[in-house]
XYZ file of N, CA and C in Angstrom:
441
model
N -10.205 12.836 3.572
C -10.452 11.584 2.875
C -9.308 10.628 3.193
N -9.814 9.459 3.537
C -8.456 8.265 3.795
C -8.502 7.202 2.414
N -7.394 7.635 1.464
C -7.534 6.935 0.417
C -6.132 5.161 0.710
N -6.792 4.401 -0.056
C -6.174 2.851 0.344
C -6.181 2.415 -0.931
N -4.633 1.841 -1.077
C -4.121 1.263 -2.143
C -4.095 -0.315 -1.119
N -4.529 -1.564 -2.719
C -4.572 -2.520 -2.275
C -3.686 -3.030 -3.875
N -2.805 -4.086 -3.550
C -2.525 -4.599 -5.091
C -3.790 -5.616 -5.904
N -4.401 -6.541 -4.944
C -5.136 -7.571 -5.382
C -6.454 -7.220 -4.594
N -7.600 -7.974 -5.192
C -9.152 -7.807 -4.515
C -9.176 -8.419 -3.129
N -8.329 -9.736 -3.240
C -8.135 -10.517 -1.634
C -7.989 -9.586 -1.265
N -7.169 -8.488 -0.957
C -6.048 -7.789 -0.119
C -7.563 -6.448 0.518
N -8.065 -6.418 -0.576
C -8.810 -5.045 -0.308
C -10.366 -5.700 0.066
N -10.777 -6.782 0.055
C -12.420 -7.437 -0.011
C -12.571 -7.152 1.647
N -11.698 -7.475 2.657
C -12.193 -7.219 4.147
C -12.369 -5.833 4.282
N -11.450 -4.863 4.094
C -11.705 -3.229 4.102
C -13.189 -2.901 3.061
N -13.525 -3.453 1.937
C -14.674 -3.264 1.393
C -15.397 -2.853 2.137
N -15.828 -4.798 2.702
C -16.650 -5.278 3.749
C -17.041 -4.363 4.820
N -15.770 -4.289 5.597
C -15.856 -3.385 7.344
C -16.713 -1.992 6.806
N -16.137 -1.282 5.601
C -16.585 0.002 5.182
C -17.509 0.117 4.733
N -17.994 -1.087 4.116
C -19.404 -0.637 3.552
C -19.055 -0.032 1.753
N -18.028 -0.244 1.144
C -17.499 0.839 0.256
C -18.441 -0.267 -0.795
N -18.591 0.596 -1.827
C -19.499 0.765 -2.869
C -18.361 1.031 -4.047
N -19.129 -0.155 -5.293
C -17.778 -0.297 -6.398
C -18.165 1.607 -7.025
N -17.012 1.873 -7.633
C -16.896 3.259 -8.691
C -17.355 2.988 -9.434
N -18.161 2.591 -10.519
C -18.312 2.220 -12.297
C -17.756 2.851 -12.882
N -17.672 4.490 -12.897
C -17.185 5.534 -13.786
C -16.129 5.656 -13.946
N -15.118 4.984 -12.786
C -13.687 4.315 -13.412
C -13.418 3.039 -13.672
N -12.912 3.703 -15.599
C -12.871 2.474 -16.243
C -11.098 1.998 -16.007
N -10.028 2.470 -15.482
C -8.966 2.158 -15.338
C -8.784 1.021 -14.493
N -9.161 1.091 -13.223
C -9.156 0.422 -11.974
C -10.350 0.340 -11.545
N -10.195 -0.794 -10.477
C -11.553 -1.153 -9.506
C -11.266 0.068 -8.435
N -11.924 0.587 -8.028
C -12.401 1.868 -7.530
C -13.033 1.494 -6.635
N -13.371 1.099 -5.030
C -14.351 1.146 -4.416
C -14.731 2.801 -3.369
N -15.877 2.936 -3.004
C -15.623 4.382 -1.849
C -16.940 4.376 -1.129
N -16.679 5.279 -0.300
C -18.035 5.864 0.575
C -17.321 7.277 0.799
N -18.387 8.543 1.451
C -18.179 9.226 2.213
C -17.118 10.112 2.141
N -16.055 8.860 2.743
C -14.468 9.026 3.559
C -13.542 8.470 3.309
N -13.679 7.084 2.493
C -12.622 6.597 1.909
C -12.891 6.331 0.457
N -12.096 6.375 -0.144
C -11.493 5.673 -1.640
C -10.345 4.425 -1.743
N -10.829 3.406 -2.052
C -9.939 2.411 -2.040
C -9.605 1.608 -3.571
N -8.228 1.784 -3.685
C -7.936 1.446 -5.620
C -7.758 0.335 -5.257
N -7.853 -0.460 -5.814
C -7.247 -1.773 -6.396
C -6.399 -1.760 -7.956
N -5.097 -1.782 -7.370
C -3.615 -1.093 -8.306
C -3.402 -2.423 -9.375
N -3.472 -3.432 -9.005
C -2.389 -4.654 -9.414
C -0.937 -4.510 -8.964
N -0.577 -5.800 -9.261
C 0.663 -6.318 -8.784
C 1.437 -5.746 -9.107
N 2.993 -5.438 -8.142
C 3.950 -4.896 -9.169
C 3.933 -2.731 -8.416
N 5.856 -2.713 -8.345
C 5.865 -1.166 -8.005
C 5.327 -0.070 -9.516
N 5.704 -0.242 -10.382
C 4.844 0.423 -11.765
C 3.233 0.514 -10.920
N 2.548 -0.517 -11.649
C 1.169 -0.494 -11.436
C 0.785 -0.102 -9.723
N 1.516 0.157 -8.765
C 0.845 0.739 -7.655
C 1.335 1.468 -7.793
N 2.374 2.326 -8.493
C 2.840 4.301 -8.479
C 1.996 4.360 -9.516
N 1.089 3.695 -10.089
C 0.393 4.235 -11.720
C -1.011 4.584 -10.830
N -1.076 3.444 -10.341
C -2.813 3.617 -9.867
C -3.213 4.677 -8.599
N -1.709 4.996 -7.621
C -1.872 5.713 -6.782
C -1.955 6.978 -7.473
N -1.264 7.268 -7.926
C -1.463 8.506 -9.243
C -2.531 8.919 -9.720
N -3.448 7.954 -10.009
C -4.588 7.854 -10.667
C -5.902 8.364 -9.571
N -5.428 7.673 -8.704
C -6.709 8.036 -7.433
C -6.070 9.335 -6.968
N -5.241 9.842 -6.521
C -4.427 10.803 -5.772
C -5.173 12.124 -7.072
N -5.125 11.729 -7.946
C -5.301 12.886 -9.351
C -6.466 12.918 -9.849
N -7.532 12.241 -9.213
C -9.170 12.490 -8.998
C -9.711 13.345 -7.853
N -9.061 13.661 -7.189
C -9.440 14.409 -5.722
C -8.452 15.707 -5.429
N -9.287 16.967 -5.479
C -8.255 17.803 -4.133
C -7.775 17.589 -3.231
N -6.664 17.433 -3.276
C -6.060 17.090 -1.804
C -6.085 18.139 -0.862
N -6.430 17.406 0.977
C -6.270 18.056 1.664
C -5.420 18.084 2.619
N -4.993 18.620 3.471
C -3.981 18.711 4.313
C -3.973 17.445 5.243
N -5.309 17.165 5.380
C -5.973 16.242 6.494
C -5.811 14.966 5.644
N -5.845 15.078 4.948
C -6.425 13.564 3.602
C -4.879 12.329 4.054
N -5.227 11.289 4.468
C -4.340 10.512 4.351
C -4.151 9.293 3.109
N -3.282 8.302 2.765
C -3.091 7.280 2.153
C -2.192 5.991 2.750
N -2.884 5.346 2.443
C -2.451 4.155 3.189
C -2.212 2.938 2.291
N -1.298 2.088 2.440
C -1.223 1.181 1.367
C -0.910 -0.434 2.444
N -2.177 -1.511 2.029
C -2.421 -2.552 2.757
C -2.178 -3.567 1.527
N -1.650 -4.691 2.473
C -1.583 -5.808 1.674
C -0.861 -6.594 2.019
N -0.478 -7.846 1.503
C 0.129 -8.642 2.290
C 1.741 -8.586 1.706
N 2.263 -9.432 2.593
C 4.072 -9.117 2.251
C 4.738 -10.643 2.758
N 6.172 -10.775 2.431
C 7.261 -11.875 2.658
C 7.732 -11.599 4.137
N 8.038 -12.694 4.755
C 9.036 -12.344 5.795
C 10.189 -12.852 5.571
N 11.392 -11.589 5.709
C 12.643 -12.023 5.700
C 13.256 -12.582 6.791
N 12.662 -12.534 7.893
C 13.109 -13.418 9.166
C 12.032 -14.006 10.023
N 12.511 -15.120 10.324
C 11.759 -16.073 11.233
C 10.799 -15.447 12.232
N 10.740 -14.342 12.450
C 9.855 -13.503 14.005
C 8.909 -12.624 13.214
N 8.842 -12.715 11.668
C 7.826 -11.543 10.939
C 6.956 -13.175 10.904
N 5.677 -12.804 12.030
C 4.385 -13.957 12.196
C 3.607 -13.376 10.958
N 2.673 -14.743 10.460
C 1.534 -14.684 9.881
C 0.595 -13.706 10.244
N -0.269 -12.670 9.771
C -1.128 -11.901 10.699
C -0.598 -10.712 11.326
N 0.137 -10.089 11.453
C 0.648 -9.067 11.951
C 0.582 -7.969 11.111
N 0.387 -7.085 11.558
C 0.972 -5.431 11.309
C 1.856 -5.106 11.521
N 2.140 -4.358 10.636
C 3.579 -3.364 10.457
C 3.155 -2.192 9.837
N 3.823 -1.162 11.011
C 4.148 0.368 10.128
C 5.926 0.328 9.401
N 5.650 0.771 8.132
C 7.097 0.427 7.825
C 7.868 1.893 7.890
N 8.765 1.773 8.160
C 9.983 3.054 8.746
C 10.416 3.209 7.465
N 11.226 2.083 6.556
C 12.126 2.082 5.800
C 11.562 1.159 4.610
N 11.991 1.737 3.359
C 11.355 1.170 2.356
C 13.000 0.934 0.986
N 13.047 -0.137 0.814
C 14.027 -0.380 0.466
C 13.878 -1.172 -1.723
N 14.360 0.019 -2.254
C 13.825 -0.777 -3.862
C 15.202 -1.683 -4.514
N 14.858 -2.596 -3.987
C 16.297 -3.721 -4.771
C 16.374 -3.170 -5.656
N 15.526 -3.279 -6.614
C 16.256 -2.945 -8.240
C 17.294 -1.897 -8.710
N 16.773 -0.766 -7.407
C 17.806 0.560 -8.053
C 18.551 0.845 -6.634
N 18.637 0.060 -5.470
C 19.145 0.165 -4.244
C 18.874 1.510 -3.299
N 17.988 2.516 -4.146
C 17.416 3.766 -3.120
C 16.501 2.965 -1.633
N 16.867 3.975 -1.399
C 15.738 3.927 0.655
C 15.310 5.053 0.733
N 13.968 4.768 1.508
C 13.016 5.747 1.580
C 12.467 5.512 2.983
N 12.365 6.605 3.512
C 12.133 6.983 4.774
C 10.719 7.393 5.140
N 9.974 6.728 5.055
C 8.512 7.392 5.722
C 8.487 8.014 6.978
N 7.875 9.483 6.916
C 7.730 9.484 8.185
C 6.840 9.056 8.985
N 6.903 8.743 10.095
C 6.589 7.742 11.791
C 6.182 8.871 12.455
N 5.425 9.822 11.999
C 5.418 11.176 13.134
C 4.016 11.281 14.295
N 3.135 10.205 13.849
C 2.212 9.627 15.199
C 2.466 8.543 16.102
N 1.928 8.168 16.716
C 1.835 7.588 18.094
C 0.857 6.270 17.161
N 1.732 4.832 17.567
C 0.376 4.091 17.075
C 1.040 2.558 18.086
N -0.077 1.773 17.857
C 0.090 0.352 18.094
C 0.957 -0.630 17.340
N 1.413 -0.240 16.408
C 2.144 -1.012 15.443
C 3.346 -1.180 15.886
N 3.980 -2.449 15.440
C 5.199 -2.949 15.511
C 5.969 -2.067 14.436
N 7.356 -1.557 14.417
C 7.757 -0.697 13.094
C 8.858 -1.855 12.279
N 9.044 -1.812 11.048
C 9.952 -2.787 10.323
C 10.033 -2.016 8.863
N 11.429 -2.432 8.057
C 11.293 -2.301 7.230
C 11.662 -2.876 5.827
N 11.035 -2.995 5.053
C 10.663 -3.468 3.980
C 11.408 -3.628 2.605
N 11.730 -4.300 1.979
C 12.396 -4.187 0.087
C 11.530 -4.587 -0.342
N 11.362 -3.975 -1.715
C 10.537 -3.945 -2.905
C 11.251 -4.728 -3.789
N 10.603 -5.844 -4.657
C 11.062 -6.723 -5.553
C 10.573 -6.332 -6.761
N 11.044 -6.695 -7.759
C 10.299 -7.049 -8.962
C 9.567 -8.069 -9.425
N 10.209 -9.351 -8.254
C 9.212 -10.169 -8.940
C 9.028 -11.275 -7.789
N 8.625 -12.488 -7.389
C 8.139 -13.220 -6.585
C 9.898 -13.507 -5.459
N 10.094 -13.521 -4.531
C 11.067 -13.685 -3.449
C 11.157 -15.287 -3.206
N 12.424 -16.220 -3.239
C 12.046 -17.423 -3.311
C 13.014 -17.426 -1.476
N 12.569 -18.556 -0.731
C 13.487 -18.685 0.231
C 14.747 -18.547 -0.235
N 15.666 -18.821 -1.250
C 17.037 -19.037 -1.111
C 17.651 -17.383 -1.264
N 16.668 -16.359 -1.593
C 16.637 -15.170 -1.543
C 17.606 -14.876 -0.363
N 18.683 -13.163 -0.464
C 19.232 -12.896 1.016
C 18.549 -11.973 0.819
N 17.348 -11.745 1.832
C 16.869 -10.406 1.962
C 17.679 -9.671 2.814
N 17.722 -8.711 2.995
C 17.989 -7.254 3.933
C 17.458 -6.634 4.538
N 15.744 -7.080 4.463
C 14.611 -6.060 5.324
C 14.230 -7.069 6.104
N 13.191 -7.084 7.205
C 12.553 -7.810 7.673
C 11.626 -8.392 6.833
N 10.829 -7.689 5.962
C 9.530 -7.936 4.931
C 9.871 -7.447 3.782
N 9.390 -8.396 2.716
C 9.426 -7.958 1.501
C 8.289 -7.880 0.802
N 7.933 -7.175 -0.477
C 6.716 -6.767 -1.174
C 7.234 -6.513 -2.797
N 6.601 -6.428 -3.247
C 6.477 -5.940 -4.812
C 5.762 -4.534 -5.284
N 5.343 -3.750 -4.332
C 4.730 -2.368 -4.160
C 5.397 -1.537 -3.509
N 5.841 -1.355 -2.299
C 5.893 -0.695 -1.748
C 6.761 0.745 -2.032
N 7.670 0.673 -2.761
C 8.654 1.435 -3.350
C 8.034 2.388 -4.642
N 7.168 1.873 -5.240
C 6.386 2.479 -6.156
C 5.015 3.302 -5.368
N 4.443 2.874 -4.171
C 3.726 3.504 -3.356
C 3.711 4.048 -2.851
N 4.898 4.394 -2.886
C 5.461 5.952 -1.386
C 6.054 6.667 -2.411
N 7.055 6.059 -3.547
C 7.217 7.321 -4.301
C 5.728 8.127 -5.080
N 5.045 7.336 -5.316
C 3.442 8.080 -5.940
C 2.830 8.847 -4.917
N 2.701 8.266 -3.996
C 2.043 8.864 -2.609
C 2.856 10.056 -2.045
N 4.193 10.039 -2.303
C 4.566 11.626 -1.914
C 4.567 12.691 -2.417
């Protein structure tokens, strides 16, 4: 099963779409969409509410060895060369609030550009000094749930 954390409906409505995924009703916590092969939450904003909701989907299913999770959505650029539209696999996951780093492992072969990321608490204004290339409000709460 390839399960997908999205924070907002924008973020997750094209993966719907491409998949064909069909809303859950029977979860009343979160928007739930799935088919088949995937499960896709829609968490809300914020590292809490995406380690709550990944939790939530991760703790409806046997996990299998094979089963992946993936977490999409959009993010800040901390420097001028992170373009509109791009992908990123992120290496490094960085939580301002409590200054831990987290290391995903990179152990396939892919097309992606690699970068890595800080987690905010709350909206990033330009006068911000980031430290990552990209910033987010999830990501730090999504890899700790997801591991």
């Amino acid at each position: 099963m390839l399960y997908i954390a999205t924070a907002l409906y924008i973020e997750a409505k094209p993966v719907i779409e491409y998949f064909k995924l069909k809303r859950h009703n029977e979860d009343h916590y979160f928007q739930v969409f799935r088919n088949d092969i995937i499960a896709l939450i829609i968490t809300g904003v914020g590292k809490v509410n995406s380690a709550i909701g990944v939790s939530h989907i991760l703790s409806q299913h046997t996990l299998k060895e094979e089963d992946c999770i993936v977490n999409i959505g959009i993010c800040g650029a901390g420097t001028e060369d992170a373009g509109i539209g791009r992908a990123y696999l992120i290496n490094k996951i960085t939580d301002h609030e409590t200054g831990r780093d987290f290391y995903p492992d990179v152990l396939v072969r892919h097309p992606f550009e690699e970068a890595d990321i800080e987690t905010y608490a709350s909206p990033v204004t330009t006068e911000s000094n980031l430290s990552a290339k990209l910033c987010d409000m999830e990501s730090s709460g999504f890899y700790q749930a997801a591991s």
